[in-house]
Short mmCIF file of C-alpha atoms in Angstrom, two decimals:
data_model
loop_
_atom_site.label_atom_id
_atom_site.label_comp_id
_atom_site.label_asym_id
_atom_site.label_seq_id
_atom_site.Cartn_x
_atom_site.Cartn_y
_atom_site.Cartn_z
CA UNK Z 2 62.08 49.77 84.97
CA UNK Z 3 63.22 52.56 82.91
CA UNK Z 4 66.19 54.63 82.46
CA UNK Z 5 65.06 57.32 83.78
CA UNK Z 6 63.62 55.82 87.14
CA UNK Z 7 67.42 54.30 87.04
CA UNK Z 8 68.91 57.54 87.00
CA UNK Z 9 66.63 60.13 88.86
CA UNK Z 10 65.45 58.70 92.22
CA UNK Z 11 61.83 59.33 93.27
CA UNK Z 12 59.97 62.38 94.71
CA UNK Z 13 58.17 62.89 97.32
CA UNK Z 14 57.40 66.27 98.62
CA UNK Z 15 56.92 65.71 101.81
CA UNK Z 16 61.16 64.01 102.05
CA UNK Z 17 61.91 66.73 99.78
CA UNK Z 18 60.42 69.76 100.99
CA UNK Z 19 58.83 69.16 104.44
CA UNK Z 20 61.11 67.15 106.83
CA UNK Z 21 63.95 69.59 106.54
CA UNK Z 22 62.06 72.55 108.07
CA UNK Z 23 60.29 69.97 110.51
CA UNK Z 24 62.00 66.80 111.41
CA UNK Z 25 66.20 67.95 110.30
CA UNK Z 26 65.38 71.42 110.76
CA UNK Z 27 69.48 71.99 112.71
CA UNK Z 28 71.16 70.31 109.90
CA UNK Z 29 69.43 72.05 106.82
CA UNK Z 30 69.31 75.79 108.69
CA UNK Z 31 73.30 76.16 108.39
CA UNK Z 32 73.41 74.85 104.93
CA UNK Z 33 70.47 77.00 103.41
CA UNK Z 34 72.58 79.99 105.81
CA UNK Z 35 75.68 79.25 104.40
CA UNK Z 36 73.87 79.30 100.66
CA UNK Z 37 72.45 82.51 101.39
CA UNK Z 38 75.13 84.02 102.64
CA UNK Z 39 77.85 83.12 99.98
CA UNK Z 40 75.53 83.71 97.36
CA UNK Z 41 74.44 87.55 98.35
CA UNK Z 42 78.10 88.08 99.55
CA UNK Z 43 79.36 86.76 95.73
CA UNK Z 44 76.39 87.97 94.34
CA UNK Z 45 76.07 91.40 95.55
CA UNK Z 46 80.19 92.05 94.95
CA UNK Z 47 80.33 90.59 91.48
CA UNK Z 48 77.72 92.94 89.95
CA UNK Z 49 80.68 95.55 90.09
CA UNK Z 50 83.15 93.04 89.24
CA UNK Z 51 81.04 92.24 86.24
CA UNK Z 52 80.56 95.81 85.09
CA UNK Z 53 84.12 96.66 85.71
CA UNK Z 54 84.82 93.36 82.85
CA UNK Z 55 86.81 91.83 85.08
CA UNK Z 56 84.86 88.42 86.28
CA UNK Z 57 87.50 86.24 85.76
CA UNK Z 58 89.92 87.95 88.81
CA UNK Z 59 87.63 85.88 91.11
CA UNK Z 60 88.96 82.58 89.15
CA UNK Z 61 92.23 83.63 89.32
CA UNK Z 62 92.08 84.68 93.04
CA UNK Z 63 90.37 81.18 93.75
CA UNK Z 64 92.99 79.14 92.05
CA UNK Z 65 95.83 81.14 93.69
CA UNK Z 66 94.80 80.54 97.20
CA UNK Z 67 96.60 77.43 96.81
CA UNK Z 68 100.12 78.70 97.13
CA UNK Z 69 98.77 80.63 100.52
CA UNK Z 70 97.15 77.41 101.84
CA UNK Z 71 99.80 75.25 101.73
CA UNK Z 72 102.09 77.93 103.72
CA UNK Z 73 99.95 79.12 105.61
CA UNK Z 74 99.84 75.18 107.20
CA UNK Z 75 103.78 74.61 106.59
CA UNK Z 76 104.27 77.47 108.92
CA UNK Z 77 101.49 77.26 112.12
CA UNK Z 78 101.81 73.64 111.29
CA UNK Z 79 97.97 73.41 111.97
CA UNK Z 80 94.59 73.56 109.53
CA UNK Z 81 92.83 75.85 112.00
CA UNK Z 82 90.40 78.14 110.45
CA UNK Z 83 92.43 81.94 111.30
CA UNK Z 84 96.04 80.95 109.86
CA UNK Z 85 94.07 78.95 106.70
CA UNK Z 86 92.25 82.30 105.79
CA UNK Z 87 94.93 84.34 106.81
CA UNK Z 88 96.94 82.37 104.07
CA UNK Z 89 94.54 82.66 100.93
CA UNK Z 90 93.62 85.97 101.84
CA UNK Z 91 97.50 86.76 101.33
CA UNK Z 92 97.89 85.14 98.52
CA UNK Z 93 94.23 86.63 97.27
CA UNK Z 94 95.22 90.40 97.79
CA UNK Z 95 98.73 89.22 96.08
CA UNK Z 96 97.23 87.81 93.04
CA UNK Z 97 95.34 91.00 92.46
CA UNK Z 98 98.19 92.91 93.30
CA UNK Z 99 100.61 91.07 90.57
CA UNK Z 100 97.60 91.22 88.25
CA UNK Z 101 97.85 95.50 88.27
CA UNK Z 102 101.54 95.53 88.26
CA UNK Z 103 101.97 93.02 84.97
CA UNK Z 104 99.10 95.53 83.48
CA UNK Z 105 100.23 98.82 84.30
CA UNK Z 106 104.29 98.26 83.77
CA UNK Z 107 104.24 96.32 80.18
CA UNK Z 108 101.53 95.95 77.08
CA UNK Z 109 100.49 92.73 78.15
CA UNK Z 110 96.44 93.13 78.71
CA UNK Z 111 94.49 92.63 81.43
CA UNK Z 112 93.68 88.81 80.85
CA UNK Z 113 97.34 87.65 79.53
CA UNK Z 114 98.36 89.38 83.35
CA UNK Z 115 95.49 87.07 84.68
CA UNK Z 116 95.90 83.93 82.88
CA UNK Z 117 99.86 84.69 83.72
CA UNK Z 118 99.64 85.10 87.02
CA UNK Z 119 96.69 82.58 88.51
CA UNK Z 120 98.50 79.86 86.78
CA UNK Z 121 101.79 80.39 87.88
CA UNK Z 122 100.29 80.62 91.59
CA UNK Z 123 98.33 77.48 91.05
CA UNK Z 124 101.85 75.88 89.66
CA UNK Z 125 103.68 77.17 92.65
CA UNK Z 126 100.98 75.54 94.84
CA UNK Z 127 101.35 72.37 93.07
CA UNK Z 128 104.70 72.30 93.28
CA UNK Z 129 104.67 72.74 97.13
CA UNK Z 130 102.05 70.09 97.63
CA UNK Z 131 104.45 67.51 95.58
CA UNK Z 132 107.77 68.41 97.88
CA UNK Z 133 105.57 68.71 101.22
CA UNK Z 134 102.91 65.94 100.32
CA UNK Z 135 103.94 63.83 103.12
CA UNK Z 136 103.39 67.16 105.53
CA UNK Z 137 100.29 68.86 103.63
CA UNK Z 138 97.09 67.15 104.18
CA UNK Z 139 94.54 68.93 101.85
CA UNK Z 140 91.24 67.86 100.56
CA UNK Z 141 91.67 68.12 96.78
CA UNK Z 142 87.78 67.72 96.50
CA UNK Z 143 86.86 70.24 98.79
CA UNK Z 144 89.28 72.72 97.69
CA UNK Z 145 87.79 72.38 94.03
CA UNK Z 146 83.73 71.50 94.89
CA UNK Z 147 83.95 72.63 98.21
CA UNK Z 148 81.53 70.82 101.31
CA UNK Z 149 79.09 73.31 101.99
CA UNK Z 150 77.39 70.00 104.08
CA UNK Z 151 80.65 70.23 106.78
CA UNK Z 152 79.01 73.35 107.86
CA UNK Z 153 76.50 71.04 110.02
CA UNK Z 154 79.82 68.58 111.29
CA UNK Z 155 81.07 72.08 113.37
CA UNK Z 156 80.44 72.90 117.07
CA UNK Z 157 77.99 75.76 117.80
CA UNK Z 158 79.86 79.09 118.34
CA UNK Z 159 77.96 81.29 121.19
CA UNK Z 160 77.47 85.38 119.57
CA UNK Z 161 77.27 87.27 123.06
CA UNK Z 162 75.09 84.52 124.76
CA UNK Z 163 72.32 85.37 122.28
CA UNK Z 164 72.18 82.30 119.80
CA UNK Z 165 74.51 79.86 118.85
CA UNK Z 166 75.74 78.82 115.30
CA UNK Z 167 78.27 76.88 113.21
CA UNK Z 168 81.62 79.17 113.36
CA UNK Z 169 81.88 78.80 109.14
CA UNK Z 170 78.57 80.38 109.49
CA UNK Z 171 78.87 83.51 111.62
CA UNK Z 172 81.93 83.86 109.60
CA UNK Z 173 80.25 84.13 106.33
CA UNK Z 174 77.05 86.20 108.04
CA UNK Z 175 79.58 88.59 108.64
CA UNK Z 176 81.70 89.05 105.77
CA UNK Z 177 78.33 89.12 103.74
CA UNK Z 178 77.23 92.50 106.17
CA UNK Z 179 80.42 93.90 105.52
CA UNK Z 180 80.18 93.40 101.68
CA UNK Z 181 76.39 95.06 101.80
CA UNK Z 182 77.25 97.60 104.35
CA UNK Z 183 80.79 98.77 102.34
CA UNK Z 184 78.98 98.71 99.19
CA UNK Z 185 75.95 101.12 100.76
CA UNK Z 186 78.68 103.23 102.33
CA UNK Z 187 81.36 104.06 99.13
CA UNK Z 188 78.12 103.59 96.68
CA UNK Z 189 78.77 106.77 94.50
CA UNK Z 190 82.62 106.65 94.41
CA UNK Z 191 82.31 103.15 93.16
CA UNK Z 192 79.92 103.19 90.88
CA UNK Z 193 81.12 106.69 89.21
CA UNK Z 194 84.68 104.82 88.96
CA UNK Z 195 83.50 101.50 88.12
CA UNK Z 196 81.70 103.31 84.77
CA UNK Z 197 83.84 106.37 83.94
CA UNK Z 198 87.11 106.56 85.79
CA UNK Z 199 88.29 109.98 84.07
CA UNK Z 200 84.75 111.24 85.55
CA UNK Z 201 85.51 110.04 88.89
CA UNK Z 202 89.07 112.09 89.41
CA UNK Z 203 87.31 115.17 88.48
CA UNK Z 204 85.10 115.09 91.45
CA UNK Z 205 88.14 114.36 93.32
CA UNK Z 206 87.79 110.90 93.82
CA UNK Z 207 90.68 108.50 93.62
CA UNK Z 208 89.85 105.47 91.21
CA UNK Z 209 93.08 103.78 91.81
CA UNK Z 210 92.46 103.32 95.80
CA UNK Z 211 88.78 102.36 95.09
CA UNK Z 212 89.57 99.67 92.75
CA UNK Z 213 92.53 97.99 95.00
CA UNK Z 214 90.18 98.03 97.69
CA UNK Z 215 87.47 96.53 95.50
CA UNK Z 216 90.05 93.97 94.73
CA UNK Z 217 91.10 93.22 98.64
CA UNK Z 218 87.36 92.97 99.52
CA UNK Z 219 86.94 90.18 96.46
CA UNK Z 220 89.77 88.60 97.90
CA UNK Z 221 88.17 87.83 101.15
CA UNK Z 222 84.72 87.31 99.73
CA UNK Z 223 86.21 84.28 97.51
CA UNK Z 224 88.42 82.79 100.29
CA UNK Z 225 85.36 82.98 102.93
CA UNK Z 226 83.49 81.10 100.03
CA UNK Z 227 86.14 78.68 99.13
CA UNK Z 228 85.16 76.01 102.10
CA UNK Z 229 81.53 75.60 100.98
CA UNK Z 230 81.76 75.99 97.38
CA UNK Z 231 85.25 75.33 96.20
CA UNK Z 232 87.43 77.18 93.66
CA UNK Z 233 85.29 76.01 90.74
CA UNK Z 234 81.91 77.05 91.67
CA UNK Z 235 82.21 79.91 93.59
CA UNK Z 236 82.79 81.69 90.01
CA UNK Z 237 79.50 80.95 89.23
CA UNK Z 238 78.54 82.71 92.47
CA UNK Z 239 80.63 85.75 91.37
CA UNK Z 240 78.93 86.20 87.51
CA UNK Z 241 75.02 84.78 87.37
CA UNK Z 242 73.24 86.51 90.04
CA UNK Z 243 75.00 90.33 88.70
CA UNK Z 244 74.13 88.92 85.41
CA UNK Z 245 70.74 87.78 85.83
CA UNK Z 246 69.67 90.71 87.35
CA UNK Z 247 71.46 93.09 85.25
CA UNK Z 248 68.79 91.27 82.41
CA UNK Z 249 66.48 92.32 84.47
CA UNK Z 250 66.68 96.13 85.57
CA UNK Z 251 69.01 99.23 84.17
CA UNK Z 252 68.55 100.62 87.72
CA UNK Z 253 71.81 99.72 89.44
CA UNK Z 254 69.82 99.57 93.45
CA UNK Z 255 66.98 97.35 91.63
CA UNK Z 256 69.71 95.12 90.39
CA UNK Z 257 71.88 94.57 93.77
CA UNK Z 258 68.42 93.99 95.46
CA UNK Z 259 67.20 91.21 92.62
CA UNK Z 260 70.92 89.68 93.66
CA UNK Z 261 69.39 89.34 96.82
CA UNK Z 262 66.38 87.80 95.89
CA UNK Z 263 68.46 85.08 93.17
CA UNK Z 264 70.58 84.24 96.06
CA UNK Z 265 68.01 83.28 98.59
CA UNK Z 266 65.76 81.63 96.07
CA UNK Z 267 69.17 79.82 94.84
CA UNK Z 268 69.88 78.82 98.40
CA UNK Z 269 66.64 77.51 99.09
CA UNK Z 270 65.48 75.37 96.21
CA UNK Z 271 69.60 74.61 95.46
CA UNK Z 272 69.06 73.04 98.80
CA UNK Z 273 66.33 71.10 98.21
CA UNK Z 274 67.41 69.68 94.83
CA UNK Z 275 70.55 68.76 95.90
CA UNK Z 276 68.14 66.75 99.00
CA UNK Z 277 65.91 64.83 96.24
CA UNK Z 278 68.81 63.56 93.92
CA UNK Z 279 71.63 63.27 96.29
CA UNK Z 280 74.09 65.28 94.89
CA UNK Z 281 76.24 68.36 96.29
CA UNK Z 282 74.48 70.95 97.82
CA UNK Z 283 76.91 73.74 96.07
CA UNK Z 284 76.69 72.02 92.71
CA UNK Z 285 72.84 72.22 93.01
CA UNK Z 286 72.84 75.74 94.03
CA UNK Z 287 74.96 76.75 90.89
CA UNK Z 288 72.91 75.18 88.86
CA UNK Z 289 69.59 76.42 90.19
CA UNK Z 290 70.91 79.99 89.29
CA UNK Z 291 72.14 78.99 86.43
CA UNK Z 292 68.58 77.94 85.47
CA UNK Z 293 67.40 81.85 86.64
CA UNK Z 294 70.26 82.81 84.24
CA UNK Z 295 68.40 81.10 81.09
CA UNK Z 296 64.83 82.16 81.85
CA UNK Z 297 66.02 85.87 82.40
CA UNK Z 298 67.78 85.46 79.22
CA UNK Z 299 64.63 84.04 77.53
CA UNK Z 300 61.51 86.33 79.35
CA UNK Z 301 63.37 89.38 80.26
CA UNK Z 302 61.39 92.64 79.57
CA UNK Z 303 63.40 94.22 76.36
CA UNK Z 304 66.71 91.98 76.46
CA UNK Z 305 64.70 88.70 76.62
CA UNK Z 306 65.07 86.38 73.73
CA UNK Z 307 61.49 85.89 73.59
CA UNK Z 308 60.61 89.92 73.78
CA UNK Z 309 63.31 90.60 71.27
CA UNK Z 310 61.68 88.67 68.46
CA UNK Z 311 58.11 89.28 69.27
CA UNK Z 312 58.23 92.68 69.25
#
């Protein structure tokens, strides 16, 4: 036997691709959902995060959480699902907040105020899990990896007696309209301050309130993600799919719909790779776009490695 029939177990198409859309179809619907959904929510919101050079707010705002989480449970005593999220959505919207303040009152640049302030939060959070341990029971594995697979463990939530789905899910289905729909909506006074601020007060626009609300809306984009992908990964959700397509297009509406497309075909073949070797479903998604990430960067029209030196 060789190594590598040791180390990668053995394919079959039908296991692989078939049975989950015929014989597990319940199951595997939530989790390619839940895929989709964090994906284009991430996806979608971190194009602007991207342009605007700040990608590494949603690793800060993921790593803070921690401090909100453990409070958040000290205080309603309980891990229900409202005063968890209402907890690292606090401490989301505060890490961005301290983030501005550090900036805009001293010289210290925008990622010293980031590395300064996620890793105090994370310390604080730390700290609170030593001196409540006994009191705080928290999944260290989930809050890093997350367990997009718990999606399938939930009961069915009824949406106005018309269909019934996992509550994580309807969740994330609706933060992910509300990213698409806000970003339709406030389209030119975001992009005209996410490229030339100076620009945007001229036309009367007010840069400052359109980036903290960018900021609040990443806040609860990453927290909604957190469960099923985990403070580690869902930065990879944030950066490649913005990045991918930006490879792709210069036209800003062709880009935020190719995020749509990476996402879904992320989702779906994520899922099914994570199926045929047994591994975790949000690892597998990552690094399926991750993969989309390299062959942009290789075949691109004009930016593509390959283009660039045949031209």
């Amino acid at each position: 036997m060789s190594i590598w029939s040791q180390l990668i177990p053995e394919f079959s198409f039908e296991q692989v691709f078939v049975e989950p859309w015929t014989d597990f179809l319940d199951p595997f619907i939530w989790i390619f959902l839940m895929g989709f959904f964090v994906t284009a929510a991430c996806g979608f919101l971190g194009t602007f995060i991207v342009w605007r050079r700040m990608a590494l707010v949603g690793d800060a705002i993921s790593h803070s959480v921690l401090p909100g989480l453990v409070i958040a449970f000290l205080v309603s005593q309980s891990r229900d699902t409202l005063p968890m999220f209402l907890g690292a959505v606090g401490a989301g919207v505060l890490t961005t907040g301290l983030i501005e303040v550090i900036h805009q009152k001293s010289r210290i640049k925008t990622d010293a105020a980031l590395g300064i302030v996620f890793t105090t939060l994370f310390a604080i959070g730390v700290v609170l899990v030593s001196i409540y341990g006994e009191n705080v029971d928290l999944d260290t594995d989930c809050v890093l990896y997350g367990e997009i697979e718990h999606v399938t463990l939930e009961p069915l939530s009824s949406v106005f007696g018309l269909f019934e789905a996992p509550g994580s899910v309807l969740r994330m289905g609706v933060v992910s309209l509300l990213v698409v729909g806000l970003v339709i909506l406030f389209y030119r006074p975001l992009v005209v301050s996410s490229f030339d601020p100076g620009l945007a007060r001229s036309m009367g626009m007010n840069p400052a309130v359109v980036h903290h609300a960018l900021m609040s809306l990443l806040a609860i984009v990453v927290v909604s993600s957190f469960e099923a992908v985990g403070a580690v990964l869902v930065i990879a959700m944030l950066i490649f799919p913005g990045t991918t397509a930006s490879l792709l297009s210069d036209r800003l509406p062709v880009i935020l719909g190719i995020t749509l497309v990476i996402a879904l075909l992320g989702s779906l073949l994520g899922m099914h790779f994570a199926l045929w070797l047994d591994i975790s479903t949000a690892g597998a998604i990552s690094t399926v776009i991750f993969g989309m990430f390299l062959l942009a960067w290789a075949l691109a029209p004009r930016r593509g490695l390959l283009w660039r030196a045949f031209r």
